[in-house]
PDB file of C-alpha atoms in Angstrom:
ATOM      1  CA  GLU A   1     -21.715   1.854 -14.224  1.00 65.00           C
ATOM      2  CA  ALA A   2     -21.551   5.507 -12.543  1.00 81.00           C
ATOM      3  CA  GLY A   3     -19.287   5.669  -9.612  1.00 93.00           C
ATOM      4  CA  VAL A   4     -20.038   7.351  -6.261  1.00 96.00           C
ATOM      5  CA  VAL A   5     -21.762  10.643  -6.834  1.00 96.00           C
ATOM      6  CA  GLN A   6     -21.851  13.630  -4.270  1.00 97.00           C
ATOM      7  CA  SER A   7     -22.669  17.356  -4.101  1.00 96.00           C
ATOM      8  CA  PRO A   8     -21.815  19.989  -3.903  1.00 97.00           C
ATOM      9  CA  ARG A   9     -18.416  20.163  -5.302  1.00 95.00           C
ATOM     10  CA  TYR A  10     -17.458  22.980  -3.329  1.00 96.00           C
ATOM     11  CA  LYS A  11     -19.369  24.929  -0.750  1.00 97.00           C
ATOM     12  CA  ILE A  12     -17.867  28.184   1.037  1.00 98.00           C
ATOM     13  CA  ILE A  13     -19.755  28.923   4.336  1.00 97.00           C
ATOM     14  CA  GLU A  14     -19.423  31.654   7.054  1.00 97.00           C
ATOM     15  CA  LYS A  15     -18.591  29.935  10.699  1.00 96.00           C
ATOM     16  CA  LYS A  16     -21.694  29.312  12.430  1.00 96.00           C
ATOM     17  CA  GLN A  17     -24.102  28.557   9.341  1.00 97.00           C
ATOM     18  CA  PRO A  18     -25.459  24.829   8.676  1.00 97.00           C
ATOM     19  CA  VAL A  19     -24.286  23.147   5.783  1.00 98.00           C
ATOM     20  CA  ALA A  20     -25.220  19.361   4.299  1.00 98.00           C
ATOM     21  CA  PHE A  21     -23.478  17.099   1.773  1.00 98.00           C
ATOM     22  CA  TRP A  22     -25.360  14.569  -0.407  1.00 97.00           C
ATOM     23  CA  CYS A  23     -23.696  11.413  -1.029  1.00 97.00           C
ATOM     24  CA  ASN A  24     -25.566   8.552  -3.923  1.00 97.00           C
ATOM     25  CA  PRO A  25     -23.539   5.748  -3.476  1.00 96.00           C
ATOM     26  CA  ILE A  26     -22.336   2.715  -6.178  1.00 96.00           C
ATOM     27  CA  SER A  27     -25.783   0.763  -7.001  1.00 93.00           C
ATOM     28  CA  GLY A  28     -25.668  -2.483  -4.925  1.00 92.00           C
ATOM     29  CA  HIS A  29     -22.863  -1.139  -2.459  1.00 94.00           C
ATOM     30  CA  ASN A  30     -24.655  -1.967   1.123  1.00 92.00           C
ATOM     31  CA  THR A  31     -21.750  -0.098   2.669  1.00 93.00           C
ATOM     32  CA  LEU A  32     -21.244   3.880   2.722  1.00 96.00           C
ATOM     33  CA  TYR A  33     -18.557   5.998   4.505  1.00 96.00           C
ATOM     34  CA  TRP A  34     -18.060   9.715   5.361  1.00 97.00           C
ATOM     35  CA  TYR A  35     -14.106  10.409   5.807  1.00 96.00           C
ATOM     36  CA  ARG A  36     -12.764  14.114   6.243  1.00 96.00           C
ATOM     37  CA  GLN A  37      -9.892  14.764   4.349  1.00 94.00           C
ATOM     38  CA  ASN A  38      -7.466  17.735   5.772  1.00 93.00           C
ATOM     39  CA  LEU A  39      -4.788  18.948   3.339  1.00 87.00           C
ATOM     40  CA  GLY A  40      -2.005  17.080   2.955  1.00 82.00           C
ATOM     41  CA  GLN A  41      -3.624  13.990   4.783  1.00 87.00           C
ATOM     42  CA  GLY A  42      -5.071  10.883   4.544  1.00 89.00           C
ATOM     43  CA  PRO A  43      -8.721  10.450   4.821  1.00 93.00           C
ATOM     44  CA  GLU A  44     -10.360  10.213   8.399  1.00 93.00           C
ATOM     45  CA  LEU A  45     -13.244   8.180   8.987  1.00 93.00           C
ATOM     46  CA  LEU A  46     -16.377  10.083  10.623  1.00 96.00           C
ATOM     47  CA  ILE A  47     -18.699   7.071   9.870  1.00 95.00           C
ATOM     48  CA  ARG A  48     -19.722   4.007   8.410  1.00 94.00           C
ATOM     49  CA  TYR A  49     -23.053   2.860   7.377  1.00 94.00           C
ATOM     50  CA  GLU A  50     -24.190  -1.155   7.040  1.00 91.00           C
ATOM     51  CA  ASN A  51     -27.198  -0.840   4.902  1.00 91.00           C
ATOM     52  CA  GLU A  52     -29.111   1.997   6.783  1.00 91.00           C
ATOM     53  CA  GLU A  53     -27.356   1.421  10.173  1.00 91.00           C
ATOM     54  CA  ALA A  54     -24.665   3.540  11.291  1.00 92.00           C
ATOM     55  CA  VAL A  55     -22.375   0.649  12.730  1.00 88.00           C
ATOM     56  CA  ASP A  56     -19.186   2.826  13.337  1.00 87.00           C
ATOM     57  CA  ASP A  57     -19.778   6.412  14.131  1.00 89.00           C
ATOM     58  CA  SER A  58     -17.226   6.797  17.046  1.00 86.00           C
ATOM     59  CA  GLN A  59     -15.062   9.520  15.073  1.00 89.00           C
ATOM     60  CA  LEU A  60     -18.097  11.753  14.763  1.00 93.00           C
ATOM     61  CA  PRO A  61     -17.894  14.708  16.472  1.00 92.00           C
ATOM     62  CA  LYS A  62     -21.898  14.294  17.850  1.00 91.00           C
ATOM     63  CA  ASP A  63     -22.286  17.809  19.246  1.00 94.00           C
ATOM     64  CA  ARG A  64     -21.848  19.440  15.469  1.00 96.00           C
ATOM     65  CA  PHE A  65     -22.201  16.812  13.220  1.00 97.00           C
ATOM     66  CA  SER A  66     -24.934  14.347  12.220  1.00 96.00           C
ATOM     67  CA  ALA A  67     -25.197  11.615   9.378  1.00 97.00           C
ATOM     68  CA  GLU A  68     -28.576   9.968   7.945  1.00 95.00           C
ATOM     69  CA  ARG A  69     -28.911   7.383   5.190  1.00 95.00           C
ATOM     70  CA  LEU A  70     -32.978   6.722   4.979  1.00 83.00           C
ATOM     71  CA  LYS A  71     -33.857   3.533   3.274  1.00 86.00           C
ATOM     72  CA  GLY A  72     -29.943   2.239   2.729  1.00 85.00           C
ATOM     73  CA  VAL A  73     -29.435   4.284  -0.360  1.00 92.00           C
ATOM     74  CA  ASP A  74     -28.420   8.262  -0.386  1.00 96.00           C
ATOM     75  CA  SER A  75     -26.724   9.570   2.717  1.00 97.00           C
ATOM     76  CA  THR A  76     -26.556  13.074   3.908  1.00 97.00           C
ATOM     77  CA  LEU A  77     -24.054  14.575   6.238  1.00 98.00           C
ATOM     78  CA  LYS A  78     -24.479  18.009   8.262  1.00 97.00           C
ATOM     79  CA  ILE A  79     -22.879  20.349  10.294  1.00 97.00           C
ATOM     80  CA  GLN A  80     -24.421  22.436  12.284  1.00 96.00           C
ATOM     81  CA  PRO A  81     -22.963  24.551  12.869  1.00 96.00           C
ATOM     82  CA  ALA A  82     -19.815  24.691  11.470  1.00 96.00           C
ATOM     83  CA  GLU A  83     -16.606  25.892  12.519  1.00 96.00           C
ATOM     84  CA  LEU A  84     -13.057  27.294  11.433  1.00 96.00           C
ATOM     85  CA  GLY A  85     -12.039  24.081  11.881  1.00 95.00           C
ATOM     86  CA  ASP A  86     -14.142  22.068   9.752  1.00 97.00           C
ATOM     87  CA  SER A  87     -12.788  23.729   6.629  1.00 97.00           C
ATOM     88  CA  ALA A  88     -11.699  20.178   4.978  1.00 96.00           C
ATOM     89  CA  VAL A  89     -12.566  17.503   1.834  1.00 95.00           C
ATOM     90  CA  TYR A  90     -15.509  15.671   2.917  1.00 97.00           C
ATOM     91  CA  LEU A  91     -15.598  12.289   1.007  1.00 96.00           C
ATOM     92  CA  CYS A  92     -18.441  10.054   0.524  1.00 97.00           C
ATOM     93  CA  ALA A  93     -17.124   6.069  -0.351  1.00 96.00           C
ATOM     94  CA  SER A  94     -19.129   3.119  -0.762  1.00 96.00           C
ATOM     95  CA  SER A  95     -18.741  -0.753  -0.631  1.00 94.00           C
ATOM     96  CA  LEU A  96     -20.280  -4.069  -1.509  1.00 91.00           C
ATOM     97  CA  GLY A  97     -20.274  -4.955   2.138  1.00 84.00           C
ATOM     98  CA  LEU A  98     -18.468  -8.581   1.660  1.00 79.00           C
ATOM     99  CA  LYS A  99     -18.430 -10.735   4.695  1.00 75.00           C
ATOM    100  CA  GLY A 100     -14.726 -10.692   5.878  1.00 73.00           C
ATOM    101  CA  GLY A 101     -13.927  -7.032   4.966  1.00 76.00           C
ATOM    102  CA  THR A 102     -12.264  -8.009   1.601  1.00 81.00           C
ATOM    103  CA  ASP A 103     -14.270  -5.358  -0.434  1.00 86.00           C
ATOM    104  CA  THR A 104     -12.958  -2.377  -1.835  1.00 92.00           C
ATOM    105  CA  GLN A 105     -14.129   1.300  -1.102  1.00 94.00           C
ATOM    106  CA  TYR A 106     -14.500   3.609  -4.239  1.00 95.00           C
ATOM    107  CA  PHE A 107     -14.743   7.204  -3.703  1.00 96.00           C
ATOM    108  CA  GLY A 108     -16.753  10.115  -4.541  1.00 96.00           C
ATOM    109  CA  PRO A 109     -14.891  13.392  -5.921  1.00 94.00           C
ATOM    110  CA  GLY A 110     -15.384  14.996  -2.650  1.00 95.00           C
ATOM    111  CA  THR A 111     -17.353  18.031  -1.371  1.00 96.00           C
ATOM    112  CA  ARG A 112     -14.616  20.854  -0.607  1.00 95.00           C
ATOM    113  CA  LEU A 113     -15.740  22.775   2.397  1.00 97.00           C
ATOM    114  CA  THR A 114     -14.206  26.097   3.529  1.00 97.00           C
ATOM    115  CA  VAL A 115     -15.405  27.596   6.368  1.00 97.00           C
ATOM    116  CA  LEU A 116     -14.593  31.828   6.699  1.00 96.00           C
TER     117      LEU A 116
ATOM    118  CA  ALA B   1      -1.246  -0.557  17.594  1.00 72.00           C
ATOM    119  CA  GLN B   2      -1.908  -1.226  13.908  1.00 82.00           C
ATOM    120  CA  SER B   3      -0.171   1.614  11.275  1.00 89.00           C
ATOM    121  CA  VAL B   4       0.959   2.382   7.912  1.00 94.00           C
ATOM    122  CA  ALA B   5       4.384   4.135   7.217  1.00 96.00           C
ATOM    123  CA  GLN B   6       4.950   6.079   3.925  1.00 97.00           C
ATOM    124  CA  PRO B   7       8.464   6.860   4.697  1.00 96.00           C
ATOM    125  CA  GLU B   8       8.852   9.554   1.614  1.00 96.00           C
ATOM    126  CA  ASP B   9       6.597  12.612   1.731  1.00 95.00           C
ATOM    127  CA  GLN B  10       7.501  13.089  -1.791  1.00 97.00           C
ATOM    128  CA  VAL B  11       8.839  10.944  -4.583  1.00 97.00           C
ATOM    129  CA  ASN B  12      10.557  12.516  -7.976  1.00 97.00           C
ATOM    130  CA  VAL B  13      11.566  10.485 -10.867  1.00 97.00           C
ATOM    131  CA  ALA B  14      11.952  11.334 -14.781  1.00 98.00           C
ATOM    132  CA  GLU B  15       9.406  10.281 -17.231  1.00 97.00           C
ATOM    133  CA  GLY B  16      10.712   6.750 -18.498  1.00 97.00           C
ATOM    134  CA  ASN B  17      12.564   5.836 -15.709  1.00 97.00           C
ATOM    135  CA  PRO B  18      10.911   3.069 -13.356  1.00 97.00           C
ATOM    136  CA  LEU B  19       9.196   4.174  -9.937  1.00 97.00           C
ATOM    137  CA  THR B  20       8.973   3.007  -6.180  1.00 98.00           C
ATOM    138  CA  VAL B  21       6.479   4.182  -3.593  1.00 98.00           C
ATOM    139  CA  LYS B  22       7.068   2.548  -0.495  1.00 98.00           C
ATOM    140  CA  CYS B  23       4.574   1.268   2.390  1.00 98.00           C
ATOM    141  CA  THR B  24       5.377  -0.425   5.385  1.00 97.00           C
ATOM    142  CA  TYR B  25       2.593  -1.903   7.892  1.00 95.00           C
ATOM    143  CA  SER B  26       1.683  -3.088  11.278  1.00 92.00           C
ATOM    144  CA  VAL B  27      -0.638  -5.047  12.288  1.00 86.00           C
ATOM    145  CA  SER B  28      -1.277  -8.079  14.120  1.00 80.00           C
ATOM    146  CA  GLY B  29      -2.900 -10.522  11.827  1.00 79.00           C
ATOM    147  CA  ASN B  30      -2.309 -10.947   8.294  1.00 80.00           C
ATOM    148  CA  PRO B  31      -2.938  -7.525   6.013  1.00 88.00           C
ATOM    149  CA  TYR B  32      -5.458  -6.695   3.918  1.00 91.00           C
ATOM    150  CA  LEU B  33      -3.307  -4.112   1.904  1.00 94.00           C
ATOM    151  CA  PHE B  34      -4.597  -1.495  -0.622  1.00 96.00           C
ATOM    152  CA  TRP B  35      -2.916   1.384  -2.952  1.00 98.00           C
ATOM    153  CA  TYR B  36      -4.808   4.273  -3.923  1.00 97.00           C
ATOM    154  CA  VAL B  37      -4.001   7.590  -5.629  1.00 97.00           C
ATOM    155  CA  GLN B  38      -5.594  11.293  -5.701  1.00 95.00           C
ATOM    156  CA  TYR B  39      -5.256  13.645  -8.267  1.00 91.00           C
ATOM    157  CA  PRO B  40      -5.818  17.170  -7.584  1.00 84.00           C
ATOM    158  CA  ASN B  41      -9.140  18.213  -6.662  1.00 78.00           C
ATOM    159  CA  ARG B  42     -10.486  14.679  -6.967  1.00 81.00           C
ATOM    160  CA  GLY B  43     -11.119  11.830  -4.962  1.00 85.00           C
ATOM    161  CA  LEU B  44      -9.295   8.879  -3.991  1.00 93.00           C
ATOM    162  CA  GLN B  45      -9.011   6.073  -6.860  1.00 95.00           C
ATOM    163  CA  PHE B  46      -8.434   2.613  -6.157  1.00 95.00           C
ATOM    164  CA  LEU B  47      -5.279   1.360  -8.063  1.00 97.00           C
ATOM    165  CA  LEU B  48      -4.824  -2.212  -6.526  1.00 97.00           C
ATOM    166  CA  LYS B  49      -4.961  -4.380  -3.670  1.00 95.00           C
ATOM    167  CA  TYR B  50      -3.765  -7.730  -2.287  1.00 95.00           C
ATOM    168  CA  ILE B  51      -5.947  -9.683  -0.142  1.00 90.00           C
ATOM    169  CA  THR B  52      -4.227 -13.142  -0.819  1.00 88.00           C
ATOM    170  CA  GLY B  53      -2.392 -15.709  -3.167  1.00 89.00           C
ATOM    171  CA  ASP B  54       0.524 -14.428  -5.827  1.00 91.00           C
ATOM    172  CA  ASN B  55       2.589 -11.911  -3.927  1.00 94.00           C
ATOM    173  CA  LEU B  56       3.067  -9.417  -6.745  1.00 96.00           C
ATOM    174  CA  VAL B  57      -0.011  -7.429  -7.768  1.00 96.00           C
ATOM    175  CA  LYS B  58      -1.206  -5.839 -10.822  1.00 96.00           C
ATOM    176  CA  GLY B  59      -3.504  -2.828 -11.102  1.00 95.00           C
ATOM    177  CA  SER B  60      -5.007   0.330 -12.866  1.00 92.00           C
ATOM    178  CA  TYR B  61      -2.386   2.278 -15.355  1.00 92.00           C
ATOM    179  CA  GLY B  62       0.254  -0.405 -15.642  1.00 95.00           C
ATOM    180  CA  PHE B  63       1.227   0.035 -11.425  1.00 97.00           C
ATOM    181  CA  GLU B  64       2.044  -3.315  -9.565  1.00 97.00           C
ATOM    182  CA  ALA B  65       2.674  -4.137  -5.643  1.00 98.00           C
ATOM    183  CA  GLU B  66       4.563  -6.383  -3.903  1.00 96.00           C
ATOM    184  CA  PHE B  67       3.748  -7.887  -0.623  1.00 96.00           C
ATOM    185  CA  ASN B  68       6.481  -8.702   1.117  1.00 95.00           C
ATOM    186  CA  LYS B  69       5.621 -10.196   4.652  1.00 93.00           C
ATOM    187  CA  SER B  70       8.974 -10.535   6.260  1.00 93.00           C
ATOM    188  CA  GLN B  71       9.627  -7.191   5.424  1.00 95.00           C
ATOM    189  CA  THR B  72       6.085  -5.930   6.033  1.00 95.00           C
ATOM    190  CA  SER B  73       6.184  -4.025   2.956  1.00 97.00           C
ATOM    191  CA  PHE B  74       4.018  -3.099   0.365  1.00 97.00           C
ATOM    192  CA  HIS B  75       5.715  -1.129  -2.394  1.00 98.00           C
ATOM    193  CA  LEU B  76       4.035   0.324  -4.955  1.00 98.00           C
ATOM    194  CA  LYS B  77       5.879   0.225  -8.573  1.00 98.00           C
ATOM    195  CA  LYS B  78       5.965   0.997 -11.870  1.00 98.00           C
ATOM    196  CA  PRO B  79       7.994   0.146 -14.980  1.00 97.00           C
ATOM    197  CA  SER B  80       8.214   3.186 -16.845  1.00 97.00           C
ATOM    198  CA  ALA B  81       7.142   6.500 -15.256  1.00 97.00           C
ATOM    199  CA  LEU B  82       4.077   8.863 -16.894  1.00 97.00           C
ATOM    200  CA  VAL B  83       4.216  12.728 -16.256  1.00 96.00           C
ATOM    201  CA  SER B  84       0.637  11.975 -15.743  1.00 95.00           C
ATOM    202  CA  ASP B  85       1.460   9.531 -12.925  1.00 96.00           C
ATOM    203  CA  SER B  86       1.983  13.015 -11.025  1.00 96.00           C
ATOM    204  CA  ALA B  87      -0.210  12.818  -7.909  1.00 96.00           C
ATOM    205  CA  LEU B  88      -0.627  11.782  -4.402  1.00 96.00           C
ATOM    206  CA  TYR B  89      -0.392   8.089  -3.874  1.00 97.00           C
ATOM    207  CA  PHE B  90      -1.848   6.518  -0.450  1.00 97.00           C
ATOM    208  CA  CYS B  91      -1.106   2.971   1.044  1.00 97.00           C
ATOM    209  CA  ALA B  92      -3.991   1.541   3.681  1.00 95.00           C
ATOM    210  CA  VAL B  93      -4.278  -1.612   5.407  1.00 92.00           C
ATOM    211  CA  ARG B  94      -6.956  -3.622   7.268  1.00 87.00           C
ATOM    212  CA  ASP B  95      -6.280  -6.247  10.042  1.00 71.00           C
ATOM    213  CA  ILE B  96      -7.839  -9.458   8.475  1.00 66.00           C
ATOM    214  CA  ARG B  97      -8.757 -10.443  12.127  1.00 67.00           C
ATOM    215  CA  THR B  98     -11.013  -7.269  12.332  1.00 65.00           C
ATOM    216  CA  GLY B  99     -12.181  -7.250   8.228  1.00 58.00           C
ATOM    217  CA  ASN B 100     -15.252  -7.223   9.131  1.00 57.00           C
ATOM    218  CA  ASN B 101     -15.150  -3.870  10.139  1.00 67.00           C
ATOM    219  CA  ARG B 102     -13.794  -2.226   7.196  1.00 73.00           C
ATOM    220  CA  LYS B 103     -11.645   0.211   8.855  1.00 82.00           C
ATOM    221  CA  LEU B 104      -8.651   1.162   6.817  1.00 88.00           C
ATOM    222  CA  ILE B 105      -5.654   2.615   8.661  1.00 90.00           C
ATOM    223  CA  TRP B 106      -4.546   5.037   6.010  1.00 93.00           C
ATOM    224  CA  GLY B 107      -0.596   6.189   5.545  1.00 94.00           C
ATOM    225  CA  LEU B 108      -0.057  10.210   5.122  1.00 93.00           C
ATOM    226  CA  GLY B 109       0.470   9.721   1.480  1.00 96.00           C
ATOM    227  CA  THR B 110       3.525  10.212  -0.435  1.00 97.00           C
ATOM    228  CA  SER B 111       3.087  13.045  -3.437  1.00 96.00           C
ATOM    229  CA  LEU B 112       4.697  11.942  -6.733  1.00 97.00           C
ATOM    230  CA  ALA B 113       6.299  13.618  -8.973  1.00 97.00           C
ATOM    231  CA  VAL B 114       7.417  12.878 -12.536  1.00 97.00           C
ATOM    232  CA  ASN B 115       9.373  15.175 -14.449  1.00 96.00           C
ATOM    233  CA  PRO B 116       9.439  15.261 -18.403  1.00 94.00           C
TER     234      PRO B 116
END
């Protein structure tokens, strides 16, 4: 079974430029998550989708970040414009979306973003 | 407030010796507990979880963890460490009362170094 796929794996951009990350979750997983992970820290949830609906985006900096999950499968996270402080690893995860929250989140390899 | 603590930033152990990576948690209700491992430049890999039942949970790569409700701990263990176990380990908790929101609270991670 294929895992969570993310692309690109690495991205280097100059500040004020836009950038987009793509995620393909595990087949059949209804819930999709975008996290940001800074060096030496745990993941920070940015947004969670249940199918195509964003049900938790309280930590997403909405002035510059946007996300979409059209058709409830693939998702794209965008930053426009990027700032130096956005340099981090952006992780996508997916889970079955079991009632009660017992499901396990499975992570992709991440996209390492460097903003110069 | 819900929280997870990993009291050791780094753990060093000799190959072949048993290892323990500590995790304590604080939630209002009963917890769902998870351990993930992160190898350099890789995403987070699920190791094991405690939902209910037997307090000793067995997971991937020979790891196990023991849920101790009285001590609010969920320490990760392995009887005999391998050099290839060297990685960053994260503990996470989800409050069972809010399980449907699927939000995980993450520890800051513990770096495990297994010396040959």
